[in-house]
Coordinates of C-alpha atoms in Angstrom, one line a residue:
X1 CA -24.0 6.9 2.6
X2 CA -21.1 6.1 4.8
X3 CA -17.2 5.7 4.5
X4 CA -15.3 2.6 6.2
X5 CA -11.7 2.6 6.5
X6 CA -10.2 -0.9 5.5
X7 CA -8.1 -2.5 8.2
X8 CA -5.5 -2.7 5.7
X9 CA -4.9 0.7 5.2
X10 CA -5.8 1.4 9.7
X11 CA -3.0 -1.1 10.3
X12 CA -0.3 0.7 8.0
X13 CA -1.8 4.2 9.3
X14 CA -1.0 2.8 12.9
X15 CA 2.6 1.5 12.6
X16 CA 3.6 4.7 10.4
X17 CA 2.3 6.7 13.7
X18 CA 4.3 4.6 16.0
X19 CA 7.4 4.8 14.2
X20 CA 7.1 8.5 12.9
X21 CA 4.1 10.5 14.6
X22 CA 2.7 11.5 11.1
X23 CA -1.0 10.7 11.2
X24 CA -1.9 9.4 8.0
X25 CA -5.8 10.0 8.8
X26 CA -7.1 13.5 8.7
X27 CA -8.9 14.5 11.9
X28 CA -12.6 13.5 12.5
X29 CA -13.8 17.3 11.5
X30 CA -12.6 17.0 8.2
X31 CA -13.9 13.4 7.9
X32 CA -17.0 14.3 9.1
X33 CA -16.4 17.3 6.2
X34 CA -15.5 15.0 3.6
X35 CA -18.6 12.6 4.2
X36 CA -20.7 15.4 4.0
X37 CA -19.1 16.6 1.1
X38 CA -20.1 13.7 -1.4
X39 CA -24.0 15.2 -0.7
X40 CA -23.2 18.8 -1.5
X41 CA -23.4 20.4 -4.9
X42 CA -22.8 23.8 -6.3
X43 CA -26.5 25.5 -5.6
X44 CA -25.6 28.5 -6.8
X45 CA -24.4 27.4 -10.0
X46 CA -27.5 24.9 -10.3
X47 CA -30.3 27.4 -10.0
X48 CA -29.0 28.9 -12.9
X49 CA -28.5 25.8 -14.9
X50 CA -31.8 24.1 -14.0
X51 CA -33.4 27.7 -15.4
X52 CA -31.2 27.8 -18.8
X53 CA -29.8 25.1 -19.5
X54 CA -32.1 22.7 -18.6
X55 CA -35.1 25.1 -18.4
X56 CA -37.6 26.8 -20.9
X57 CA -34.8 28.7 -22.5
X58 CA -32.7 25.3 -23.9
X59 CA -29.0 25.0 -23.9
X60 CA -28.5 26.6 -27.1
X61 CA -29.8 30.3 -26.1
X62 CA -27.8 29.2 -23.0
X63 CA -25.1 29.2 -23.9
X64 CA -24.9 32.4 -26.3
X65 CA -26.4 34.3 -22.9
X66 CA -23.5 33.0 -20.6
X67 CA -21.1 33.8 -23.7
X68 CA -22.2 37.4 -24.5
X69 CA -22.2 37.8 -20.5
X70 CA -19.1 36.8 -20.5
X71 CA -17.9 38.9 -23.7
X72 CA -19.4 42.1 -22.3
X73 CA -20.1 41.7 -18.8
X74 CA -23.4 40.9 -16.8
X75 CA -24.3 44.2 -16.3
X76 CA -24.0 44.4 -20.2
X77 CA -26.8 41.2 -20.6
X78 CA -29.7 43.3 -19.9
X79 CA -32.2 39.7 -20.1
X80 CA -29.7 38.1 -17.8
X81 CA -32.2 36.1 -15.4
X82 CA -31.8 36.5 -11.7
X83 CA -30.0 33.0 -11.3
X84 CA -27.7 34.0 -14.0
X85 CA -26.4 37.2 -12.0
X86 CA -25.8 36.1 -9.0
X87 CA -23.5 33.2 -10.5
X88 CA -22.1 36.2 -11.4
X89 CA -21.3 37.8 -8.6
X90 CA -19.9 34.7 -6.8
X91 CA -18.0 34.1 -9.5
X92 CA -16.3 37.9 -10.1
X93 CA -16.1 38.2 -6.4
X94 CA -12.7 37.4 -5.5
X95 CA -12.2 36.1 -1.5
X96 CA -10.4 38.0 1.3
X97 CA -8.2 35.0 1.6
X98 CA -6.6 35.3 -1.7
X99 CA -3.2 36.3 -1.8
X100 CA -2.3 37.6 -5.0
X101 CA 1.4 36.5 -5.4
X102 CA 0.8 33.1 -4.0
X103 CA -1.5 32.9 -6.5
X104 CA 1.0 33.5 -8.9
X105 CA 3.7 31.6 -8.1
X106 CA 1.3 28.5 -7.8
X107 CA 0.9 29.5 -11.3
X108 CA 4.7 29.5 -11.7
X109 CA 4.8 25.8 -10.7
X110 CA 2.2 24.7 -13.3
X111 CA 4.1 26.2 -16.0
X112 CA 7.1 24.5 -14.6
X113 CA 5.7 20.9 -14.9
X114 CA 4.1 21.7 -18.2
X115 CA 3.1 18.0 -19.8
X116 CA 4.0 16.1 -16.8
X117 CA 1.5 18.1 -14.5
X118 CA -1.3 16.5 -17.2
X119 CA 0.2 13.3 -17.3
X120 CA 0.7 12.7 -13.7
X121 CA -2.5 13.9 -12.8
X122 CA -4.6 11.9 -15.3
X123 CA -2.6 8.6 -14.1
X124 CA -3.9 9.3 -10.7
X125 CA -7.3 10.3 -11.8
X126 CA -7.2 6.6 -13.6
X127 CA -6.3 5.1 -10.4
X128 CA -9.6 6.2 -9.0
X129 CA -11.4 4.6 -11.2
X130 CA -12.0 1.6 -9.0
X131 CA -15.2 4.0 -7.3
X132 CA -18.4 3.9 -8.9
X133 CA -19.2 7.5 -7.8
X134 CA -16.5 8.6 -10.4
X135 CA -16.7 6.1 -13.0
X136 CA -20.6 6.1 -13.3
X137 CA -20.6 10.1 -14.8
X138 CA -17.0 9.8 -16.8
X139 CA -18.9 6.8 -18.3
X140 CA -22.3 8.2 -19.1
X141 CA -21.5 11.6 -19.8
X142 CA -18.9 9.7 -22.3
X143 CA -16.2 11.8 -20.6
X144 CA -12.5 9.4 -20.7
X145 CA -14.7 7.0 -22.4
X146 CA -14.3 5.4 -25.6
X147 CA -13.2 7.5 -28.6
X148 CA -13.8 10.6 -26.6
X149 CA -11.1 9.9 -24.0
X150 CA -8.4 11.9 -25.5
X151 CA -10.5 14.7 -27.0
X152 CA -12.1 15.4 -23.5
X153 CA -8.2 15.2 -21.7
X154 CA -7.7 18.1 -24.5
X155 CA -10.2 19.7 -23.6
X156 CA -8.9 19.4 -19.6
X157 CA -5.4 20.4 -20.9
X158 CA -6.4 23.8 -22.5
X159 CA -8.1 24.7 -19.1
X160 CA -4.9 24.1 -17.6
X161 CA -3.0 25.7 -19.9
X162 CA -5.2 29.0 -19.7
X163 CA -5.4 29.1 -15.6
X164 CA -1.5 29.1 -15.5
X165 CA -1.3 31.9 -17.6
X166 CA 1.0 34.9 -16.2
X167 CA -2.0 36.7 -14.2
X168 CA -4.4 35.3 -16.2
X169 CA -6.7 33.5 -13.1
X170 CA -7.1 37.3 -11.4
X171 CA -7.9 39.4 -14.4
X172 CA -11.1 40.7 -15.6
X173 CA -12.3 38.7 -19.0
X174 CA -9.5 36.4 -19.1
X175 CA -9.9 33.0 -21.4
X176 CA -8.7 31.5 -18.1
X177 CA -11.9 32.7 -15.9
X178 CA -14.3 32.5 -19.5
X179 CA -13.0 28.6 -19.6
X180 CA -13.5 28.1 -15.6
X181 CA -16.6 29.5 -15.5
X182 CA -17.6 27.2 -18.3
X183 CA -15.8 24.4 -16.5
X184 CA -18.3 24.9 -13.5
X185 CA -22.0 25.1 -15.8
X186 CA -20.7 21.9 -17.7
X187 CA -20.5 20.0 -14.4
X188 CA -23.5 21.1 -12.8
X189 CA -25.4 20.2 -16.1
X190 CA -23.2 17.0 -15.5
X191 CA -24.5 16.4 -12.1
X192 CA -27.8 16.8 -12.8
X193 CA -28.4 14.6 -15.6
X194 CA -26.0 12.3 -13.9
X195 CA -28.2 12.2 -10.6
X196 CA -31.8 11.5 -12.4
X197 CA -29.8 8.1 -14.5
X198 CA -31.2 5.2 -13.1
X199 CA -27.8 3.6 -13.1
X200 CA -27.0 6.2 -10.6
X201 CA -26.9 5.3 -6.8
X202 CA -27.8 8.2 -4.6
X203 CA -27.5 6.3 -1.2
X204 CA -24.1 4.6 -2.0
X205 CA -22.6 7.4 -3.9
X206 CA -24.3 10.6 -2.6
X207 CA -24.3 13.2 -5.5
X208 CA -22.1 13.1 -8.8
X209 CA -19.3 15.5 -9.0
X210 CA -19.7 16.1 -5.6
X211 CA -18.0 18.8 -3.3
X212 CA -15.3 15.7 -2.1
X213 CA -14.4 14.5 -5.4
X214 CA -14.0 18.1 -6.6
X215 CA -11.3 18.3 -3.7
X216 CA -9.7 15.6 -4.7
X217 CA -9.1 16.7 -8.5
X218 CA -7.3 20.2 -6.3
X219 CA -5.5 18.2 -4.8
X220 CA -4.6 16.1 -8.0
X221 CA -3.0 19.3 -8.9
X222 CA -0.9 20.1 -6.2
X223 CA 0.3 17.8 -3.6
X224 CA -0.1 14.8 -5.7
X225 CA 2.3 15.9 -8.6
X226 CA 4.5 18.1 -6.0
X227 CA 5.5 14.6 -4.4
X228 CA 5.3 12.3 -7.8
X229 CA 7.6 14.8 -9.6
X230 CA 10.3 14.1 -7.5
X231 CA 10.7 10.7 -8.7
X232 CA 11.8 12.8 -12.3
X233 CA 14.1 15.2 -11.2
X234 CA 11.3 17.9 -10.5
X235 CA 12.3 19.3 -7.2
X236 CA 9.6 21.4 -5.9
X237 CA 10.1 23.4 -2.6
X238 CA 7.9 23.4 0.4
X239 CA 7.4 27.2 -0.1
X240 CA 6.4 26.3 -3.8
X241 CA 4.2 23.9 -2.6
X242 CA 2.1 25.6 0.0
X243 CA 1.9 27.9 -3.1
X244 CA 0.5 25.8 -5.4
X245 CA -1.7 24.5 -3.0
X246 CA -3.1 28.1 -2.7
X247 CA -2.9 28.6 -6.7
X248 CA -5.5 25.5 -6.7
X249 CA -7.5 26.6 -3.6
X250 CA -8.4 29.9 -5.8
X251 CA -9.0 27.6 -9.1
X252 CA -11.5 25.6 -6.4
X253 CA -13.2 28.6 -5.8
X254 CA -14.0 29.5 -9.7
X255 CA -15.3 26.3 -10.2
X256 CA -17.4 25.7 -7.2
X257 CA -15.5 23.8 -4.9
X258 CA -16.2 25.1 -1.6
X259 CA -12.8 25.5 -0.4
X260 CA -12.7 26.4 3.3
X261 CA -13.8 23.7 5.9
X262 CA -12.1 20.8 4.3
X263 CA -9.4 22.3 1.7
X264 CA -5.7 21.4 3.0
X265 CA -3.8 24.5 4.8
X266 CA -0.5 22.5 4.4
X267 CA 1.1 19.6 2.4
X268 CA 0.6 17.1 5.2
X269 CA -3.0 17.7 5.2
X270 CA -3.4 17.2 1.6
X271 CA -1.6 13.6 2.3
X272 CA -3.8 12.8 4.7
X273 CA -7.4 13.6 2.4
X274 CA -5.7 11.6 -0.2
X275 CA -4.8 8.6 2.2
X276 CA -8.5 9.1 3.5
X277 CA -10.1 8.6 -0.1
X278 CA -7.5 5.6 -0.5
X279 CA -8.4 3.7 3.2
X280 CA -12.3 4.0 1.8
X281 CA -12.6 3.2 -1.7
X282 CA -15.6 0.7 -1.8
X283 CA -13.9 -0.6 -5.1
X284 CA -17.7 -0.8 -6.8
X285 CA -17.0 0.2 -10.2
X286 CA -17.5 -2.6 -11.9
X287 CA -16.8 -3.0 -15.5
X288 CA -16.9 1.1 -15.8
X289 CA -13.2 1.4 -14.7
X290 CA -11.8 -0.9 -17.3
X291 CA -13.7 0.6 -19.9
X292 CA -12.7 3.8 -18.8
X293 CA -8.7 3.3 -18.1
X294 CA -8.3 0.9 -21.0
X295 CA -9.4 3.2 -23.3
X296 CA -7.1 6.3 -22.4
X297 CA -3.4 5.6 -23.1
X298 CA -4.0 3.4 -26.3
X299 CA -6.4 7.2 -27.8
X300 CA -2.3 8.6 -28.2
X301 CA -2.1 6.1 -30.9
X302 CA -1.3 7.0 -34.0
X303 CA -4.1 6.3 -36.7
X304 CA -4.3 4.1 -39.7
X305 CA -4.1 7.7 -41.5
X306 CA -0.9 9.0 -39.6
X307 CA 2.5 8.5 -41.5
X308 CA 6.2 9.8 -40.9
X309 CA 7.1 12.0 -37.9
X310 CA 3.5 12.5 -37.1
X311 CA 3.4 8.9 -36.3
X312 CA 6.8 8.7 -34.4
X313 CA 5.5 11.8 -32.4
X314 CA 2.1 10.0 -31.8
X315 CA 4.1 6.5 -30.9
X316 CA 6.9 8.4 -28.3
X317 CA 3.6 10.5 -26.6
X318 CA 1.5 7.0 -26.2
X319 CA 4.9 5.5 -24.6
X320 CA 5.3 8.5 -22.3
X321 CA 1.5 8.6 -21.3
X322 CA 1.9 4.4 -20.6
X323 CA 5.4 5.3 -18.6
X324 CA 3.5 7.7 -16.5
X325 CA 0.7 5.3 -15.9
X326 CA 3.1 2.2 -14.7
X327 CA 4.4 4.7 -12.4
X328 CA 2.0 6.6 -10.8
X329 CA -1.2 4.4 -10.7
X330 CA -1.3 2.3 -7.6
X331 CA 0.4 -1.5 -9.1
X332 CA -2.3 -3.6 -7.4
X333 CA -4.5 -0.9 -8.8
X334 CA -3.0 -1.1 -12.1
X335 CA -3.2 -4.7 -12.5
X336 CA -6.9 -4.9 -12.6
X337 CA -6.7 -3.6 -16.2
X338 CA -5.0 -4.6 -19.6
X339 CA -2.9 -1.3 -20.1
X340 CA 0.4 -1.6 -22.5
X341 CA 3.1 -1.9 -20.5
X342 CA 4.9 1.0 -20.3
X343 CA 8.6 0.3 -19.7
X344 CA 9.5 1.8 -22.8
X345 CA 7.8 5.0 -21.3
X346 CA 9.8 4.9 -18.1
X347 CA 12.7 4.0 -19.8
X348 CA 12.3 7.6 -21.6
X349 CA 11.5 9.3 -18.4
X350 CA 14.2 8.0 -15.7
X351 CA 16.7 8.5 -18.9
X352 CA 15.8 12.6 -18.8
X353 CA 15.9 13.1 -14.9
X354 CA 19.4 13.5 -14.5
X355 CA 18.8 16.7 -17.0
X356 CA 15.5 18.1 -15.5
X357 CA 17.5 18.1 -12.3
X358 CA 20.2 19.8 -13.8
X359 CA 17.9 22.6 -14.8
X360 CA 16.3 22.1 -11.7
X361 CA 19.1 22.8 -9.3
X362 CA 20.1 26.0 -11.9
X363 CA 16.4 27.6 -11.6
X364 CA 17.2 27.9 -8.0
X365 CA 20.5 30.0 -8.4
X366 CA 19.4 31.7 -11.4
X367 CA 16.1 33.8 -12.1
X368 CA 16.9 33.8 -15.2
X369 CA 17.6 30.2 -15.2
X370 CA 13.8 29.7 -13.6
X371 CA 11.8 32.1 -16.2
X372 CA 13.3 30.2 -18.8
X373 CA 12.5 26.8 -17.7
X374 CA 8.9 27.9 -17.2
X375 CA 8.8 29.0 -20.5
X376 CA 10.3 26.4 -22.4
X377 CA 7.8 23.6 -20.6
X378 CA 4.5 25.9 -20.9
X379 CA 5.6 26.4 -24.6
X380 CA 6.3 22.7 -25.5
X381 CA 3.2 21.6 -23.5
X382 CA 1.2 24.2 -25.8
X383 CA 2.5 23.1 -28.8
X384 CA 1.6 19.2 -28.2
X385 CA -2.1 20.0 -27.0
X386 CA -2.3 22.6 -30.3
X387 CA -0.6 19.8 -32.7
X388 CA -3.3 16.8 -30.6
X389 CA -6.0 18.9 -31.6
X390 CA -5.8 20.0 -34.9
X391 CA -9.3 21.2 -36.0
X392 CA -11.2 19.8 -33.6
X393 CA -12.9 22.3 -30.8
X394 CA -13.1 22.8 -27.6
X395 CA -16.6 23.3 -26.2
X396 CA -16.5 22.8 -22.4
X397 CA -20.8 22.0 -23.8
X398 CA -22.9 22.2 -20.8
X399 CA -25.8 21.0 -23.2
X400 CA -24.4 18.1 -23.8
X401 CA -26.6 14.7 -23.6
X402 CA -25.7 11.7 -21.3
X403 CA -24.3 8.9 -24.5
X404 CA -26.7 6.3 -22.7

């Protein structure tokens, strides 16, 4: 496969060097990285997969193994194939590079943003949509597709809700590392199936999920929101930014994103991988993207079923989500789809800056003012995933079969 760079997007990259020295391009190591990213997988993680999961064993005794592993500990699972243990020991080994506190306050940052982290993120995730490489597995895997859409964000948002957890990403048996680890067999099993679908195109698209695209979701939690926020009132600090940037290097690592030769050591880095993916999209998606950004914001609609403030809370979160996506996806991007219109939505959200950066100038006088804030956000995002979900589970299902 190979990446181009549009002469749209070399011409703007040119005069924005001229007139302010910022390279917009990353260097040609990490473009030479990135390319060779899109053929790299999680190996590790596969050889266990392609032995359980998808082996003699089935995905059923599968997945009780990996969950009494992860209830008592490997060592615990006497039967634990090989494959299985040194997943294992990848996984529970934590890297020299990790700096504990960093870590944290990356953390701190997530908690901060509470809903809007998810929101902005998934309107950027949507604004990829124009690559076949991601739309062909969200489509087949019937992940963002269809009804599904909405239970599979849940599904995202208790992840994210677990990882940013005080301590939760560093210690031992956490629901944080259980769900990460669970994060990383789902998309190998992904991957696989994804790669042996004859609608599937190995030489355009290299392999599904792929090391780069992993990156880019990191970096959909970090720099992209760090610099969207601001628009809201959510002022974010170069120091909290390198941090969260570390915070999502280590949540790389537990899912099996190699994070080392290509990962971002500062905020202008992470610009530049982002403007990279941008200046080469091959736009080959087809009729995948619509069907898979057209049927995200209108899943917040309230059903049939759904009557008094269950359906004005339904009605003001589809509003929000559409206000999020008329902001932050691309507009010539945005166009290509029928997506409501959102104004009501930004209407909401430009009418509450002024009061997020109230709080938001307070947190940085006041400790107390800061713990607080965190709390109140990670609480009210918590309590609209719990009252989205209702009965339904969450199953993070590596067994799952490809819907076509």
């Amino acid at each position: 496969m190979e990446l181009v760079i549009s002469p749209a997007r070399q011409r703007l990259r040119d005069r924005v060097k001229r007139c302010t020295g910022f390279d917009l391009l990353p260097g040609h190591d990490v473009q030479a990285a990135y390319l060779a990213g899109h053929t790299a997988g999680d190996p590790v993680a596969e050889r266990f997969v392609a032995e359980t999961y998808h082996g003699e064993m089935g995905p059923e005794r599968a997945r009780d193994l990996l969950d009494e592993a992860l209830r008592v500990g490997i060592d615990g699972v006497p039967d634990a194939p090989a494959s299985m243990r040194a997943l294992f020991q990848e996984f529970e080994t934590v890297p020299d590079w990790v700096d504990p506190e960093l870590v944290e306050r990356g953390a701190a940052v997530w908690r901060r943003w509470g809903y809007s982290l998810g929101a902005v993120g998934n309107a950027g995730t949507m604004d990829t949509y124009t690559e076949g490489s991601l739309a062909v597995p969200l489509s087949l895997s019937g992940g963002y597709a269809g009804a599904s859409a909405l239970h599979r964000y849940l599904e995202t948002t208790r992840w994210w809700l677990e990882v940013c957890k005080p301590g939760a990403v560093l210690t031992p048996g956490s629901r944080a590392r259980e769900v990460s680890l669970k994060v990383r067999v789902m998309h190998v099993s992904v991957r696989a199936r994804v790669a042996e679908h004859p609608e599937w195109n190995a030489t355009a698209h290299g392999l599904p999920i792929s090391q780069s695209e992993m990156m880019l979701t990191l970096l959909g939690g970090s720099v992209g929101p760090a610099l969207g926020l601001y628009s809201l009132g959510f002022f974010t600090s170069p120091a909290e930014m390198r941090a969260v940037l570390h915070f999502n290097r280590y949540l790389g690592h537990l899912v099996g994103c190699r994070v080392d030769r290509m990962y971002p050591e500062t905020v202008g880095d992470g610009v530049r991988l982002l403007y990279y993916f941008d200046a080469t999209r091959k736009d080959d998606s087809g009729p995948l993207g619509p069907e898979l950004v057209e049927a995200f914001v209108p899943s917040f609609a309230p059903g049939d079923d759904v009557r008094g403030l269950d359906r004005i809370r339904a009605q003001y979160h589809l509003h929000l989500q559409a206000g999020y996506t008329r902001l932050f996806m691309l507009p010539w991007n945005r166009r290509r789809y029928r997506l409501p219109s959102g104004i009501p939505g930004v209407l909401l959200l430009v009418g509450r800056a002024p009061l997020i950066v109230l709080v938001e100038l307070l947190r940085r006088v006041s400790p107390g003012v800061d713990r607080r804030w965190q709390e109140s956000s990670y609480r009210r995002w918590s309590r609209w995933h719990a009252w989205h979900l209702g009965q339904r589970e969450e199953r993070f299902d590596a067994g799952r079969r490809l819907r076509r």
